[in-house]
Every structure is written in C-alpha cells, then in structure tokens.
Short mmCIF file of C-alpha atoms in Angstrom, two decimals:
data_model
loop_
_atom_site.label_atom_id
_atom_site.label_comp_id
_atom_site.label_asym_id
_atom_site.label_seq_id
_atom_site.Cartn_x
_atom_site.Cartn_y
_atom_site.Cartn_z
CA UNK P 26 52.55 108.22 102.57
CA UNK P 27 53.35 108.75 106.28
CA UNK P 28 52.74 104.89 106.84
CA UNK P 29 55.22 103.93 103.98
CA UNK P 30 57.86 106.29 105.36
CA UNK P 31 57.37 104.96 108.98
CA UNK P 32 57.52 101.41 107.75
CA UNK P 33 60.78 102.26 105.81
CA UNK P 34 62.47 103.70 108.88
CA UNK P 35 61.32 100.76 111.21
CA UNK P 36 62.68 98.31 108.63
CA UNK P 37 65.87 100.28 108.22
CA UNK P 38 66.35 100.60 112.01
CA UNK P 39 65.55 96.91 112.79
CA UNK P 40 68.05 95.75 110.21
CA UNK P 41 70.75 97.91 111.87
CA UNK P 42 69.86 96.55 115.32
CA UNK P 43 70.50 93.09 114.04
CA UNK P 44 73.68 93.82 112.23
CA UNK P 45 75.89 92.40 115.00
CA UNK P 46 74.45 89.02 114.73
CA UNK P 47 76.69 88.19 111.74
CA UNK P 48 79.91 90.26 111.74
CA UNK P 49 83.62 90.22 112.46
CA UNK P 50 84.83 90.93 115.84
CA UNK P 51 88.41 91.81 116.65
CA UNK P 52 89.13 89.92 119.85
CA UNK P 53 92.74 90.79 120.66
CA UNK P 54 95.71 92.76 119.17
CA UNK P 55 99.15 92.49 120.81
CA UNK P 56 102.07 94.33 119.60
CA UNK P 57 105.65 93.71 120.65
CA UNK P 58 109.05 94.93 119.76
CA UNK P 59 111.15 92.42 117.92
CA UNK P 60 114.67 93.53 117.12
CA UNK P 61 114.25 96.86 115.01
CA UNK P 62 110.52 96.74 114.52
CA UNK P 63 107.09 96.36 116.05
CA UNK P 64 105.02 93.35 115.08
CA UNK P 65 101.33 92.70 115.38
CA UNK P 66 99.62 89.44 116.51
CA UNK P 67 95.76 89.33 116.69
CA UNK P 68 92.67 87.16 116.59
CA UNK P 69 89.42 87.93 114.72
CA UNK P 70 86.18 85.96 115.09
CA UNK P 71 84.01 85.82 112.05
CA UNK P 72 80.40 84.96 112.33
CA UNK P 73 79.12 84.15 108.89
CA UNK P 74 75.34 84.12 108.20
CA UNK P 75 73.57 81.26 106.46
CA UNK P 76 73.03 83.46 103.47
CA UNK P 77 76.91 84.12 103.14
CA UNK P 78 77.62 80.43 103.65
CA UNK P 79 75.04 79.46 101.04
CA UNK P 80 76.55 81.96 98.53
CA UNK P 81 80.11 80.52 99.25
CA UNK P 82 78.82 77.15 98.60
CA UNK P 83 77.40 78.10 95.32
CA UNK P 84 80.86 79.51 94.12
CA UNK P 85 80.28 83.27 94.86
CA UNK P 86 83.64 84.57 96.36
CA UNK P 87 83.67 86.99 99.29
CA UNK P 88 86.33 89.58 100.10
CA UNK P 89 87.39 90.88 103.29
CA UNK P 90 89.95 93.67 104.19
CA UNK P 91 91.73 93.98 107.59
CA UNK P 92 92.88 97.53 107.89
CA UNK P 93 95.57 98.34 110.52
CA UNK P 94 96.69 101.75 111.20
CA UNK P 95 99.31 102.85 113.57
CA UNK P 96 98.50 106.34 114.97
CA UNK P 97 100.29 108.78 117.06
CA UNK P 98 98.29 110.81 119.42
CA UNK P 99 98.25 114.52 118.79
CA UNK P 100 96.82 117.67 120.45
CA UNK P 101 94.03 118.23 118.09
CA UNK P 102 93.93 115.17 115.96
CA UNK P 103 95.92 111.95 115.77
CA UNK P 104 98.12 111.26 112.74
CA UNK P 105 98.51 107.99 110.83
CA UNK P 106 102.00 106.76 111.00
CA UNK P 107 101.47 103.62 108.97
CA UNK P 108 98.67 101.78 107.44
CA UNK P 109 98.48 98.25 106.30
CA UNK P 110 95.69 96.43 104.39
CA UNK P 111 95.32 92.71 104.48
CA UNK P 112 92.83 91.66 101.71
CA UNK P 113 91.54 88.13 101.44
CA UNK P 114 89.22 86.45 99.00
CA UNK P 115 87.42 83.25 100.02
CA UNK P 116 85.93 81.04 97.28
CA UNK P 117 84.54 77.55 97.13
CA UNK P 118 85.54 75.27 94.27
CA UNK P 119 82.56 72.90 94.24
CA UNK P 120 84.10 70.39 91.67
CA UNK P 121 87.10 69.93 93.75
CA UNK P 122 85.20 70.33 97.12
CA UNK P 123 87.75 72.75 98.41
CA UNK P 124 88.04 76.38 99.63
CA UNK P 125 90.63 78.77 98.45
CA UNK P 126 91.86 81.89 100.29
CA UNK P 127 93.81 84.30 98.14
CA UNK P 128 95.87 86.72 100.15
CA UNK P 129 95.81 89.56 97.51
CA UNK P 130 98.09 91.75 99.73
CA UNK P 131 100.86 88.98 99.66
CA UNK P 132 100.09 87.46 96.35
CA UNK P 133 99.45 84.01 97.96
CA UNK P 134 96.81 81.38 97.64
CA UNK P 135 96.05 78.57 100.11
CA UNK P 136 93.71 75.66 99.86
CA UNK P 137 91.51 74.24 102.58
CA UNK P 138 89.28 71.32 102.64
CA UNK P 139 86.50 73.16 104.89
CA UNK P 140 85.11 76.47 105.25
CA UNK P 141 86.13 76.39 108.85
CA UNK P 142 89.74 75.96 107.87
CA UNK P 143 89.74 78.87 105.46
CA UNK P 144 88.12 81.08 108.12
CA UNK P 145 90.51 79.99 110.86
CA UNK P 146 93.41 80.89 108.40
CA UNK P 147 92.12 84.54 108.05
CA UNK P 148 91.29 84.73 111.72
CA UNK P 149 94.89 84.78 112.90
CA UNK P 150 97.27 87.57 112.31
CA UNK P 151 100.76 86.55 113.33
CA UNK P 152 104.19 88.33 113.39
CA UNK P 153 102.92 91.09 111.07
CA UNK P 154 105.58 93.98 110.89
CA UNK P 155 103.74 97.22 111.51
CA UNK P 156 106.59 99.78 111.85
CA UNK P 157 110.27 100.10 112.25
CA UNK P 158 111.10 101.07 115.86
CA UNK P 159 113.11 104.11 114.59
CA UNK P 160 109.86 105.82 113.58
CA UNK P 161 108.51 105.47 117.01
CA UNK P 162 109.42 108.58 118.98
CA UNK P 163 110.17 108.32 122.76
CA UNK P 164 107.66 110.09 124.96
CA UNK P 165 104.78 109.94 122.38
CA UNK P 166 101.78 107.86 122.74
CA UNK P 167 100.89 105.37 119.91
CA UNK P 168 98.12 103.02 119.25
CA UNK P 169 96.87 100.49 116.69
CA UNK P 170 93.47 100.91 115.17
CA UNK P 171 92.04 97.83 113.48
CA UNK P 172 88.94 97.14 111.40
CA UNK P 173 87.52 94.28 109.20
CA UNK P 174 85.60 95.52 106.11
CA UNK P 175 83.40 93.36 103.94
CA UNK P 176 83.88 94.38 100.36
CA UNK P 177 80.34 94.71 99.00
CA UNK P 178 81.63 95.92 95.71
CA UNK P 179 83.36 92.75 94.88
CA UNK P 180 80.07 90.81 94.83
CA UNK P 181 78.41 89.92 91.58
CA UNK P 182 76.11 92.89 90.42
CA UNK P 183 72.81 91.18 91.02
CA UNK P 184 73.56 90.41 94.65
CA UNK P 185 75.33 93.58 95.47
CA UNK P 186 72.30 95.84 96.11
CA UNK P 187 70.89 93.26 98.68
CA UNK P 188 74.07 92.96 100.47
CA UNK P 189 73.85 96.70 101.64
CA UNK P 190 70.51 96.39 103.19
CA UNK P 191 70.34 92.65 104.44
CA UNK P 192 71.85 92.24 107.94
CA UNK P 193 73.08 88.82 106.94
CA UNK P 194 75.74 90.44 104.71
CA UNK P 195 76.78 92.88 107.53
CA UNK P 196 80.28 91.27 108.00
CA UNK P 197 82.29 94.34 108.80
CA UNK P 198 83.64 95.12 112.33
CA UNK P 199 83.80 98.45 114.23
CA UNK P 200 87.36 100.25 114.76
CA UNK P 201 89.11 98.60 117.67
CA UNK P 202 91.96 100.35 119.36
CA UNK P 203 94.98 99.05 121.22
CA UNK P 204 97.93 100.96 122.70
CA UNK P 205 101.49 100.45 121.36
CA UNK P 206 103.86 99.51 124.17
CA UNK P 207 106.90 101.66 124.59
#
C-alpha cells in the first residue's frame, strides 16, 4: 500500500513539474490613458502540446478565458475595481480546412486558414478599455492582474478527466501583475 501511495505522489509531483512545458505565458501588459479611459495592450504566448493540437485537428474545441482585474492597493487587502473576461473558443472545421475563433465576450467569430493564425489572433490584446479615468483616484496605487485559464469543463466528457491530470492539457498561466501608470 505504501508503495502505491508513493508512486501516486511521485506521478502527481512529476506531472506538476512539467506543467510549464505547455501553457500560456503573459509576456507583456501595457496600460495607457487615452482620453477619459485607460486601455490595455498585451501579448500572450501560447504553447500548445501535441495532444491539444491533435484534439483540435479532430474537431474538439478548446476554450480559453483571459481574466484581467484592475486592483487598488489597500492596507490589509487589495480591492478589485474592475474585472474583464475575454473568452475564446477555438475549433477546427476539417471539411473546410479552417479554424474558427469565437470571441464569446464580444459575440464575434473569425476564421483562419491555419492554427497559427488563430493562436496569433488570441495572443494580442489591443486597445481594450479597462476603466474610466474618473474611477482612478489620485495618490492611490493601482495594478492590472492578468491570467489565462484553460476551461477543462468545456471539453467533451470522455476527455475531461484526463485533462485535469495530464500535463499536456495544462494550458493555464499564472497571475501576472503590472502597475497602472498615474
């Protein structure tokens, strides 16, 4: 019994060690004040595993959510001023040999001839309004917290359990922080 438990923990720990091989990495977030609001520009690098690419080729869609929070620093804890969620669903349409990206947050659909084109589209955030400048108080410190989350629950039921334990499905990023310029 001890051997089985030890093997389980070795397997579980080794999977977590390799989780960064395939993931999303938020490389850069920049905020600037444009007229009466702050806008966000950012770049995200997605490293899809062979298993995810194969699933996409077979018509299984994957969903990713980019969460951005504008937070105000506080004495004991930070408060969330505004939260935005960008939700994307990527799917391959084999008969047409195209990839579609549904932007569920904006109710848009874009079509690309390659997976690289689809990934490039969701990798760039440009001129996204995050908050009106009237909500930002002088003398307070604010920052943007951003994270990419892979939506395991949107996978087909037979694949879902494997996606939680296989590092090739670990496509989420860590929280990344950037200051909001005054």
